[in-house]
Coordinates of C-alpha atoms and ligand atoms in Angstrom, one line a residue:
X1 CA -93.3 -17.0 17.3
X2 CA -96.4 -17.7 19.5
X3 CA -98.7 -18.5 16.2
X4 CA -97.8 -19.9 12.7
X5 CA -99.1 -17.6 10.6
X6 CA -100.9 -20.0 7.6
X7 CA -103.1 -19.0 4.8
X8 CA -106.0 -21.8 5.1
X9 CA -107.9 -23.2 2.1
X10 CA -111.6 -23.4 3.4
X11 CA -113.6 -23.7 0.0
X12 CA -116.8 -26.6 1.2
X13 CA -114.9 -26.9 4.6
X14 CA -117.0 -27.5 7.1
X15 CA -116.7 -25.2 10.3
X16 CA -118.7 -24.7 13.5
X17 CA -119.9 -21.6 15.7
X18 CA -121.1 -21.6 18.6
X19 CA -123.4 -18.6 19.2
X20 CA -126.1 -16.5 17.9
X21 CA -125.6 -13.1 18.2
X22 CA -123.6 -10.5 16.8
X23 CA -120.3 -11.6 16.8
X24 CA -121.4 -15.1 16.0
X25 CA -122.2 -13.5 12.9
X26 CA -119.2 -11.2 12.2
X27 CA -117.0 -14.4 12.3
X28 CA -119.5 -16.3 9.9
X29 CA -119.3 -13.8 7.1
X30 CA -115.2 -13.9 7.7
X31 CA -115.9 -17.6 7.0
X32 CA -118.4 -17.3 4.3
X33 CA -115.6 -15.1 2.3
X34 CA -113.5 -18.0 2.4
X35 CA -116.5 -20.1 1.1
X36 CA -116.1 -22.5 3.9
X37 CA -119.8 -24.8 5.2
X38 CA -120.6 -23.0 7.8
X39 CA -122.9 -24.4 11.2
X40 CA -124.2 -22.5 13.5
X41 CA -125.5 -23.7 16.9
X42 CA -127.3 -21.8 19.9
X43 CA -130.9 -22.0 21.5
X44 CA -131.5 -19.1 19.2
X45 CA -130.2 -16.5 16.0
X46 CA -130.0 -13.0 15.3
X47 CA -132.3 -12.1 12.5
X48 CA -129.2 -11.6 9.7
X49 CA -128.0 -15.2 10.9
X50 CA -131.9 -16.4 9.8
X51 CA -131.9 -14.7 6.5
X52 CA -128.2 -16.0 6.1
X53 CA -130.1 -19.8 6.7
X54 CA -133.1 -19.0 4.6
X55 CA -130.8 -18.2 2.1
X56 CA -129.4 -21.7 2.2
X57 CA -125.7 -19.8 3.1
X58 CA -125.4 -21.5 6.7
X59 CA -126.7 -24.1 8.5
X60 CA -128.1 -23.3 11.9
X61 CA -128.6 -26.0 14.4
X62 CA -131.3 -24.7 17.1
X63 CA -129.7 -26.4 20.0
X64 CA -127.6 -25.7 23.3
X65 CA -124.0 -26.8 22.4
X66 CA -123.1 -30.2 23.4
X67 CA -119.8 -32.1 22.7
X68 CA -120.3 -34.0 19.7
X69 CA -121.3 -30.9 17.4
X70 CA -117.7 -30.6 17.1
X71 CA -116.8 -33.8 15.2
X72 CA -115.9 -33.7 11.9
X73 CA -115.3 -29.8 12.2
X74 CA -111.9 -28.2 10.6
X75 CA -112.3 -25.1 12.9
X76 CA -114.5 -23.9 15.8
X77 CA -115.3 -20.7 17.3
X78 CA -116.5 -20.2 20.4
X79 CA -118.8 -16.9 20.4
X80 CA -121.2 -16.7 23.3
X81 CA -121.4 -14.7 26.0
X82 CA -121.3 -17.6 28.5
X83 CA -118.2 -18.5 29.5
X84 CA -119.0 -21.7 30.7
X85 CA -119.9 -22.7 27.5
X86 CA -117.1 -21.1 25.8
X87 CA -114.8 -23.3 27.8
X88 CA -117.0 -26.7 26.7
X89 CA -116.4 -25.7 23.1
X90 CA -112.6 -25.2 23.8
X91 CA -112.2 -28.7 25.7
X92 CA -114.7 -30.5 23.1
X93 CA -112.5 -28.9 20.5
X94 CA -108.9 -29.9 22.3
X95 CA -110.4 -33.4 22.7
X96 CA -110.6 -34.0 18.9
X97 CA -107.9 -31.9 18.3
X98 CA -109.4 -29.4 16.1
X99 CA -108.7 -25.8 16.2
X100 CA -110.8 -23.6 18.4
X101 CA -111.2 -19.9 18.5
X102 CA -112.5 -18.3 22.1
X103 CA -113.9 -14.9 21.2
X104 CA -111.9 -12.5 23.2
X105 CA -110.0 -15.2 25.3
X106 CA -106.5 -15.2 23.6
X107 CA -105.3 -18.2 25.9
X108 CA -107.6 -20.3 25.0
X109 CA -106.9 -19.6 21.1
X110 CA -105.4 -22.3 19.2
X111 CA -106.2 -20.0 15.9
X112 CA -106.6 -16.2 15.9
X113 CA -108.3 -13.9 13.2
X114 CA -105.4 -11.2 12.1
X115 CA -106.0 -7.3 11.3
X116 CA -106.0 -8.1 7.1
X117 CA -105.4 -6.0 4.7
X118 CA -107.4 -7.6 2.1
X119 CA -106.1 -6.4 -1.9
X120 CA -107.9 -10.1 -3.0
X121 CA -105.7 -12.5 -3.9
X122 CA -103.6 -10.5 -2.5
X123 CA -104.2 -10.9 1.3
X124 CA -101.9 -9.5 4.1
X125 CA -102.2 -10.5 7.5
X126 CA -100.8 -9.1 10.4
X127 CA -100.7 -10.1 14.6
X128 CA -99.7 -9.0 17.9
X129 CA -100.6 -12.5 19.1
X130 CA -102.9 -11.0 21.4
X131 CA -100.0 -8.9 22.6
X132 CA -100.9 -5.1 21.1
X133 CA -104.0 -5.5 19.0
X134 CA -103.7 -1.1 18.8
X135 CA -100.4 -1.2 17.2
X136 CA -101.0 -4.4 14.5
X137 CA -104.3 -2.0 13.6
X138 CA -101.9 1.0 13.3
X139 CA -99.7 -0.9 11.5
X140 CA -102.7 -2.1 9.1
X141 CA -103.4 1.6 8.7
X142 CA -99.8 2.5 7.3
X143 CA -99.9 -0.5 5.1
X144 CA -103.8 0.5 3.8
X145 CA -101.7 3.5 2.7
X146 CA -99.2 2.5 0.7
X147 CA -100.3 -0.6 -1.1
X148 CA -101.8 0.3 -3.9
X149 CA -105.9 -0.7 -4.5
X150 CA -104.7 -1.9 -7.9
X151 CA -102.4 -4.7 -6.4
X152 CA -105.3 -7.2 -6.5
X153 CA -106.2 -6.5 -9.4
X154 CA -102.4 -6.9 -11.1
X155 CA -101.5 -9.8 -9.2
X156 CA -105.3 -11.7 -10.8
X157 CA -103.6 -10.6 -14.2
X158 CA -100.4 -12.5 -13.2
X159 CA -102.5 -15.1 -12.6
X160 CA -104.1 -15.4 -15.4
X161 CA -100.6 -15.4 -17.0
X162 CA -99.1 -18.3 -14.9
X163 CA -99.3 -21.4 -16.8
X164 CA -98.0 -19.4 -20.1
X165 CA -95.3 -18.2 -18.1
X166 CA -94.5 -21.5 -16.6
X167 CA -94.2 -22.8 -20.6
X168 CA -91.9 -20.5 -21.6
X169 CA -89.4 -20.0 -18.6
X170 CA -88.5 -23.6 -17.5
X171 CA -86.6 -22.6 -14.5
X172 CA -88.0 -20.6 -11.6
X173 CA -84.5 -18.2 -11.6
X174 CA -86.2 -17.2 -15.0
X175 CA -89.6 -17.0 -14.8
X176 CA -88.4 -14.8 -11.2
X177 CA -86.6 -12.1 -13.2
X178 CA -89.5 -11.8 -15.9
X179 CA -92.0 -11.3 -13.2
X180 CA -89.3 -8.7 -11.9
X181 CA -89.7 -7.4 -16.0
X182 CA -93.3 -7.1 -15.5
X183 CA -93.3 -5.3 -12.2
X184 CA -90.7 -2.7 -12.8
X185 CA -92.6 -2.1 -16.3
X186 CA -95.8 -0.6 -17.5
X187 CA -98.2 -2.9 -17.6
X188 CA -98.5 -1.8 -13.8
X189 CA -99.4 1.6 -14.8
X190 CA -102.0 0.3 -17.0
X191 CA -104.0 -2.1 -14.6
X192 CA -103.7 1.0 -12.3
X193 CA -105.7 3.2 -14.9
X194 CA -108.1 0.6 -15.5
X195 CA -106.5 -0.2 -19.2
X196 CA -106.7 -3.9 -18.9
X197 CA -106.9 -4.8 -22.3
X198 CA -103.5 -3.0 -23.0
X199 CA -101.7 -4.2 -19.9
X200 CA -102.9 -8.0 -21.0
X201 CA -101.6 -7.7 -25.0
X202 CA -98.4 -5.8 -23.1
X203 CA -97.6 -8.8 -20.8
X204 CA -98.1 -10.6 -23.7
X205 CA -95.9 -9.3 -26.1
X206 CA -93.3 -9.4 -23.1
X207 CA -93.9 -13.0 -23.1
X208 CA -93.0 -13.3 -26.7
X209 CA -90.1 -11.2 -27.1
X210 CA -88.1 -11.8 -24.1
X211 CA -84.7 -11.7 -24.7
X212 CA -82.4 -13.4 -22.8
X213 CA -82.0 -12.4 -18.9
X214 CA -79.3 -10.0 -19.0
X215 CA -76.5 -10.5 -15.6
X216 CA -75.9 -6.9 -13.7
X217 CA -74.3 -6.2 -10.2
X218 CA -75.8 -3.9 -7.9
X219 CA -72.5 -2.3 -5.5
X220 CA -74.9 -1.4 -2.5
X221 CA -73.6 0.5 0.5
X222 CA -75.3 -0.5 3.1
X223 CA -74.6 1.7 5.9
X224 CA -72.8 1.4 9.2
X225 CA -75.4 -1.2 10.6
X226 CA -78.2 0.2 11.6
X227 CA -81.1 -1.3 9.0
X228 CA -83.2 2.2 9.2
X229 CA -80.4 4.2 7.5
X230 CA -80.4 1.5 4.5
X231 CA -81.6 3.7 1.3
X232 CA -85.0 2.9 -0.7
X233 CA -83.1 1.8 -3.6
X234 CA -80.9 -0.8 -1.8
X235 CA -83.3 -2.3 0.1
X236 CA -85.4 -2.6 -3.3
X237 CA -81.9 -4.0 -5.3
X238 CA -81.2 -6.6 -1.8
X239 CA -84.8 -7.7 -2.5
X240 CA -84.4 -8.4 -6.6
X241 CA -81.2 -10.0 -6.4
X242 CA -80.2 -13.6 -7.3
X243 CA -77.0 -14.4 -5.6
X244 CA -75.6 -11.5 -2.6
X245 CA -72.3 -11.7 -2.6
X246 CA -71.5 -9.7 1.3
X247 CA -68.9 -9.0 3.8
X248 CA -68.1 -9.1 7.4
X249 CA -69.2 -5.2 8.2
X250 CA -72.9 -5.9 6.9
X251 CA -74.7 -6.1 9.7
X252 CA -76.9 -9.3 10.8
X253 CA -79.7 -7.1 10.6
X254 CA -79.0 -5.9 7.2
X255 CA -78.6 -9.4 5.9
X256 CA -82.0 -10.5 7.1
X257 CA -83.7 -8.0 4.5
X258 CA -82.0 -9.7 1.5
X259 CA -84.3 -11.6 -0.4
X260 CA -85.2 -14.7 1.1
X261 CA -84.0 -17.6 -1.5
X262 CA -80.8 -15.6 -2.9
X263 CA -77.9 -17.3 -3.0
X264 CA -75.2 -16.0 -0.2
X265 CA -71.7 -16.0 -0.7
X266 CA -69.5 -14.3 2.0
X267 CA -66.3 -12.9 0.6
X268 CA -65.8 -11.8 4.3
X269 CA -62.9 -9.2 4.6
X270 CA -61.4 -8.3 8.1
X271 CA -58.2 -5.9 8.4
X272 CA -55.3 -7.8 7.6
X273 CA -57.3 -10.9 7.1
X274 CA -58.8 -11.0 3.7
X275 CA -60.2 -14.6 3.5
X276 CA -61.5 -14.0 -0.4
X277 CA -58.6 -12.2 -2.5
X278 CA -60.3 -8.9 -4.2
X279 CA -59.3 -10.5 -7.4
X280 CA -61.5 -13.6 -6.8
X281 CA -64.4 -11.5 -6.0
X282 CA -64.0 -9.4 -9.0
X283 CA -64.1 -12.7 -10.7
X284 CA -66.7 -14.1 -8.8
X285 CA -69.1 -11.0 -9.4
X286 CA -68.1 -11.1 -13.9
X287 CA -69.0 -14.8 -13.6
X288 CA -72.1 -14.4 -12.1
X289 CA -73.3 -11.7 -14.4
X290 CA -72.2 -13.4 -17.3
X291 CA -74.6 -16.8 -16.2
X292 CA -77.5 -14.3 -16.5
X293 CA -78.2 -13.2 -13.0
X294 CA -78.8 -10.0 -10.7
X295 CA -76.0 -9.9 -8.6
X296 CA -76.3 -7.8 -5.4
X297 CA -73.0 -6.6 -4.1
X298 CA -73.5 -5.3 -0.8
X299 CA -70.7 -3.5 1.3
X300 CA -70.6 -2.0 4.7
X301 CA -70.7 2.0 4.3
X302 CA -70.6 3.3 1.3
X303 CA -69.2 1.6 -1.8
X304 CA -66.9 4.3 -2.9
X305 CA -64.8 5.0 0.4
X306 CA -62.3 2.5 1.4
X307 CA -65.3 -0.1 0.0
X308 CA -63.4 -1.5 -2.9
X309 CA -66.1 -0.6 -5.4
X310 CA -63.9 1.6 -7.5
X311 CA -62.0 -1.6 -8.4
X312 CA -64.9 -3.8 -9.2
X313 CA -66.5 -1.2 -11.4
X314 CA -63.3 -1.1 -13.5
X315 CA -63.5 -5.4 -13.7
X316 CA -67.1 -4.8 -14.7
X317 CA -66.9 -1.5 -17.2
X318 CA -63.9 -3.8 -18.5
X319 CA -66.0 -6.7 -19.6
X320 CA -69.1 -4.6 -20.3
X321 CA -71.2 -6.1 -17.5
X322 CA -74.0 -3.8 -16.4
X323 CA -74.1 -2.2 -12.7
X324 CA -75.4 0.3 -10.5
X325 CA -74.2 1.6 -7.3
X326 CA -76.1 3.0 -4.9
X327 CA -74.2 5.3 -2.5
X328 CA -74.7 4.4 1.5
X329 CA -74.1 6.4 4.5
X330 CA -70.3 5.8 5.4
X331 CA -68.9 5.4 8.8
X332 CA -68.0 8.4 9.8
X333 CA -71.3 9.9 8.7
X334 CA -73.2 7.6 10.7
X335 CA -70.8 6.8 13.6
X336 CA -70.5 10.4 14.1
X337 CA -74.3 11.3 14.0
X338 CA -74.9 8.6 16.6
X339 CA -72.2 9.6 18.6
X340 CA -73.4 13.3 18.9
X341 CA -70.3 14.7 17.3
X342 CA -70.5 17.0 14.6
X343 CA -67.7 16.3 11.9
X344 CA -68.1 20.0 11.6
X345 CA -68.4 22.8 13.4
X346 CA -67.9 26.5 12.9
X347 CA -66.3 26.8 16.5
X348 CA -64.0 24.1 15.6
X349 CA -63.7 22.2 12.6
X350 CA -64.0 24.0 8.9
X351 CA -62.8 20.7 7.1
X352 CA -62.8 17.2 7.7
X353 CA -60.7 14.4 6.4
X354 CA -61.7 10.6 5.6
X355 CA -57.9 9.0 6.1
X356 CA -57.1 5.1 6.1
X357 CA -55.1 3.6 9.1
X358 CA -54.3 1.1 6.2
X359 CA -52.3 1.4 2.9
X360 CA -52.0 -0.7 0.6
X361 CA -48.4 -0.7 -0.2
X362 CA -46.7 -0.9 2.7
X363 CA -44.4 2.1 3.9
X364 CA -46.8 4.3 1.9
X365 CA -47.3 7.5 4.2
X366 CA -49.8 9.9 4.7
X367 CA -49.5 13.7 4.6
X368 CA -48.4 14.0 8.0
X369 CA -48.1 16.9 8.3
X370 CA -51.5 18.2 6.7
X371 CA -53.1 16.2 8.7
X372 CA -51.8 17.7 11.8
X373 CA -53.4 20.9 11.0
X374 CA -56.2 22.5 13.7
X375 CA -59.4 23.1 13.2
X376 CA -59.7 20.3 10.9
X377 CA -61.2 16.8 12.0
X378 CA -60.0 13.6 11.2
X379 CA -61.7 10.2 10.6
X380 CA -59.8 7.3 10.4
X381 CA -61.4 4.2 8.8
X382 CA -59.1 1.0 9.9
X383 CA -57.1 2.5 12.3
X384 CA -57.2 0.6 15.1
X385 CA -54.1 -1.6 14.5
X386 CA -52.0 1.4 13.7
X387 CA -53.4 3.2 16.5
X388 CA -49.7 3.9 18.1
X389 CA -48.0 5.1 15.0
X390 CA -51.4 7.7 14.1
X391 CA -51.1 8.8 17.7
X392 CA -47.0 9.2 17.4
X393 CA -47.1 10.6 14.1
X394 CA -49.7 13.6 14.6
X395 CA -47.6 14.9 18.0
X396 CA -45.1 14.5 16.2
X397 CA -46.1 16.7 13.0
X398 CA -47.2 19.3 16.2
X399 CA -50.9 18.2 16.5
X400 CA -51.4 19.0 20.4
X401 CA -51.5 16.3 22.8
X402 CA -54.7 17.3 24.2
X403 CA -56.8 17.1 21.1
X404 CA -59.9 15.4 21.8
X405 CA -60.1 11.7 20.6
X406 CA -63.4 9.6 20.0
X407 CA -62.8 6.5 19.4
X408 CA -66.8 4.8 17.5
X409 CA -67.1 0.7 18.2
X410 CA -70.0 -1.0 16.0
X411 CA -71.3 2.7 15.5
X412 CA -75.3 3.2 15.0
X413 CA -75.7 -0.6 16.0
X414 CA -77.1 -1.9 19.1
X415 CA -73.6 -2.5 20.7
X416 CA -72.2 0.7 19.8
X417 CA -69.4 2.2 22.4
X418 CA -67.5 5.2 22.6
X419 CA -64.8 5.8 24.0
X420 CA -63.3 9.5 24.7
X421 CA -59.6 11.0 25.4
X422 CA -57.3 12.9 24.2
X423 CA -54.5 12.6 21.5
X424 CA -51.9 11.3 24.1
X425 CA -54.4 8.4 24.9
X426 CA -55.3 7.4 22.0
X427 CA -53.3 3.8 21.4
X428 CA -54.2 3.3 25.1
X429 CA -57.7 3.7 25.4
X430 CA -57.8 1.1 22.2
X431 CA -55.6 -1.4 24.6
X432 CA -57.5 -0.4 27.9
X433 CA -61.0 -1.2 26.2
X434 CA -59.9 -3.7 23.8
X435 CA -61.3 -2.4 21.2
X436 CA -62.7 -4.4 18.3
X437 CA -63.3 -3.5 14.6
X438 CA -65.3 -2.3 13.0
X439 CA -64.4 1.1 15.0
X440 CA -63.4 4.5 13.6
X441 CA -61.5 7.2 15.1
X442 CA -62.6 10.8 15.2
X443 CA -59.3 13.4 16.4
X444 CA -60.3 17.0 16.6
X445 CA -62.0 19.3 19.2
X446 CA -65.6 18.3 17.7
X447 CA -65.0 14.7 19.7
X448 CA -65.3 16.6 23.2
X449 CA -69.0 17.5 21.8
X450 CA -69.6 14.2 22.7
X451 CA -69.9 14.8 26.3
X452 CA -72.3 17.4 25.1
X453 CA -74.6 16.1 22.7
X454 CA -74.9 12.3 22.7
X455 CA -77.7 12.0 25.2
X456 CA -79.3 14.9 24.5
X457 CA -81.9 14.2 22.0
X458 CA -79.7 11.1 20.3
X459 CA -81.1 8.4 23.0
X460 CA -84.9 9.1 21.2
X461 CA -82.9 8.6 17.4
X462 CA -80.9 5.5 18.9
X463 CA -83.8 3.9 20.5
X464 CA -85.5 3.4 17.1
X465 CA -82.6 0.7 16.8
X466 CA -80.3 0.4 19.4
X467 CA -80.1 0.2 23.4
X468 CA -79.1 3.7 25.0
X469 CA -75.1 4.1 23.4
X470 CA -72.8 3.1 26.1
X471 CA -70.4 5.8 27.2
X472 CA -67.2 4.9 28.4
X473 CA -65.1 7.6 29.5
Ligands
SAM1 C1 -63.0 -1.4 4.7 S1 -63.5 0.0 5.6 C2 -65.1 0.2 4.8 C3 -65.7 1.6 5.0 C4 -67.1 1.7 4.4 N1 -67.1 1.5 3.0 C5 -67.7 3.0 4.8 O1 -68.0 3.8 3.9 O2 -68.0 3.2 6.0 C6 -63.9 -0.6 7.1 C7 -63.7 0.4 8.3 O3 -64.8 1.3 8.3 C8 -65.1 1.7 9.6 N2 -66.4 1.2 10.0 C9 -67.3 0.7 9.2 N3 -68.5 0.4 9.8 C10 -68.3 0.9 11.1 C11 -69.1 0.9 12.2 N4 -70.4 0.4 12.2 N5 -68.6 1.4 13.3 C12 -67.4 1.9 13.4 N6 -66.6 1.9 12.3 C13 -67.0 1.4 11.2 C14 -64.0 1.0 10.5 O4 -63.0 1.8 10.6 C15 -63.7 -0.2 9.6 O5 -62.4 -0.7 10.0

């Protein structure tokens, strides 16, 4: 990170420009906003910089810069269209170490001004660090869009709630969750219709009649990796939760958009190496709920396939705990997709079948010999251990040995592989590439698409999160 980005207080601060004109007087009004005491020096003003003097706003000192106007500054800005003099300011300012601004010189900047988008108090600020000033403004633009004009004005009626709030929450896990109360209700609605009054005695009576904060778990898929294909709602449940209670598929990315002072626990699960038993996470999740807090349970995929939540559901409905689940896009959905092979196809595939590599009682088997069938396509979840006895098992129920295979390695993330063969090479292409989990294995004549379709008009999708997907024949 090239600057810190810091919200300075500047309230009877006292600030210096150097410069008269124009921009001299952009960056003064930016200054006046934050109410800072601002000087001005230059051999001579701009008429708005005079009437901003006569009106006893700034103070302008009629002078050609020289060293010592810095002293005792908190911030200077060098605005003048000499750079000779620009570069005085800078070293005067780096001699007293105060902060200096060199109007369009970015290397010189030890402070920059950032494209705002200004909802007072609330105040977002955005950089490039000099970088791509076009894109932080376009990116100012999409956020102009969707935060509401209203936000200012709720979060000053938060404000004006704060100490009451502060009284009657001691913690800040509770007064967190009533704010979250506030927000998800509709006292928003009426600060955004202008019904102040109402949205005041509503936060009010809110703060009265509070009831204890009730616990809930959120089971959140989260997808295959990639963070664009998270849904709305999870990201919105990672952000409200107390404590996010993960696993090893959820990608690093994923993980950064939780909320920023949750509590993590990692109840990491590998195949055959389940570090937290189910049992203690089921417990883990009910005794969570039942302190009182928002419990996020996020999960590669999607919750409901080969994700366990099926069984944590039951522990919750059991005990009454509240929860929600919020579906995700599973592996082979997303694997697939990225791959540029179609699950289905009319030429080739009329079903498709989500099969584990990995009972749970051992000796279980699969249907064989269903399984076997054309036209169908398989995706195996956890199937790179058993990788020989799926490939033996299919030729053996009559699946043809020259059925195309795919095999998906850390599908839609940035180190995504695949892999392609046929039937008979299955278990050795796994060994050949040493592959590593999380990988899923597609077996039907869609997987030779592959060849077809994954650079052709995937690279553009890819590229909005990944490097170009490595092909390995
Ligand atoms: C315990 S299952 C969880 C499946 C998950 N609930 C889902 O819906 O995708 C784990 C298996 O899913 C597959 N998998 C999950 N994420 C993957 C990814 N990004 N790339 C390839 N396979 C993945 C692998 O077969 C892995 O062994």
């Amino acid at each position: 990170m090239q600057y810190l980005p810091i919200f300075t207080k500047l309230d009877d601060r006292p600030v210096l420009i150097v410069g008269g004109g124009d921009v001299a007087l952009r960056k003064c009004q930016a200054f006046l906003k934050a109410r800072a005491q601002v000087a001005v020096v230059a051999p001579s003003f701009c008429d708005e910089l005079l009437a901003l003097s006569q009106q006893n706003k700034v103070s302008l000192i009629e002078e050609y810069f020289e060293a010592h106007h810095v002293l005792g500054m908190m911030l200077i800005i060098a605005a003048t269209d000499s750079e000779a003099v620009n570069k005085a300011v800078c070293d005067a300012a780096n001699t007293h170490n105060i902060f200096v601004n060199v109007v369009d010189d970015q290397p010189k900047c030890g402070f920059i001004f950032p494209s705002i988008v200004d909802r007072d108090p609330i105040t977002i600020a955005i950089s490039s660090a000099g970088t791509a000033p076009v894109l932080a403004r376009r990116l100012r633009e999409k956020l102009e869009a969707i935060i509401p004009h209203h936000t200012g004005a709720l979060a000053r009626l938060a404000g004006n709630f704060r100490e009451q709030v502060k009284a009657r929450f001691k913690t800040f896990a509770d007064r967190r969750q009533f704010w979250e109360r506030v927000f998800d209700s509709s006292v928003v609605r009426k600060v955004q219709v202008g019904d102040t009054q109402g949205a005041e005695q509503q936060l009010h009576d809110l703060l009265t009649n509070t009831p204890q904060p009730e616990g809930e778990v959120y089971i959140v898929g989260a997808g295959p990796g990639d963070p664009e294909l998270l849904t709305i709602k999870a990201l919105q449940l990672m952000q409200q939760a107390d404590v996010v209670v993960y696993d090893y598929l959820v990608s690093d990315e994923i993980m950064e958009l939780v909320r920023r002072d949750a509590d993590l626990v990692c109840v990491g699960k590998r195949a055959g190496n389940h570090s937290v038993k189910q049992e203690d996470t089921n417990e883990m999740l009910l005794n969570f709920a039942k302190q009182g807090k928002k419990v996020c349970r996020i999960k590669g995929g999607d919750p409901f396939i080969y994700g366990r939540g099926g069984e944590e559901i039951q522990v919750l409905a059991k005990h009454g705990v509240k929860y929600q689940i919020v579906p995700g896009i599973t592996a082979a959905a997303g694997c697939s997709a990225y791959a540029g092979i179609p699950l289905t196809h009319r030429d080739h595939a009329q079903a498709i079948q989500f099969v584990t590599g990995h009972c749970k009682k051992e000796g279980q088997e699969l249907d064989w010999r269903g399984l076997a069938h054309t036209n169908q396509t398989l995706a195996i979840y956890m199937g790179v251990i058993k990788s020989p006895h799926i490939q033996a098992k299919l030729l053996e129920h009559g699946r043809s040995p020259e059925t195309p295979i795919a095999i998906v390695e850390n599908g839609t993330r940035k180190s995504q592989r695949v892999v392609r063969g046929t039937l008979s090479e299955l278990a050795t292409k796994i060994e050949q590439h040493q592959i590593q989990s999380p990988a899923l294995l597609i077996i039907g004549e869609v997987a030779a698409l592959h060849e077809q379709l994954a650079w052709f008009g995937q690279s553009e999708q890819v590229n909005s999160f990944a490097q170009p997907i490595t092909k390995v024949a």
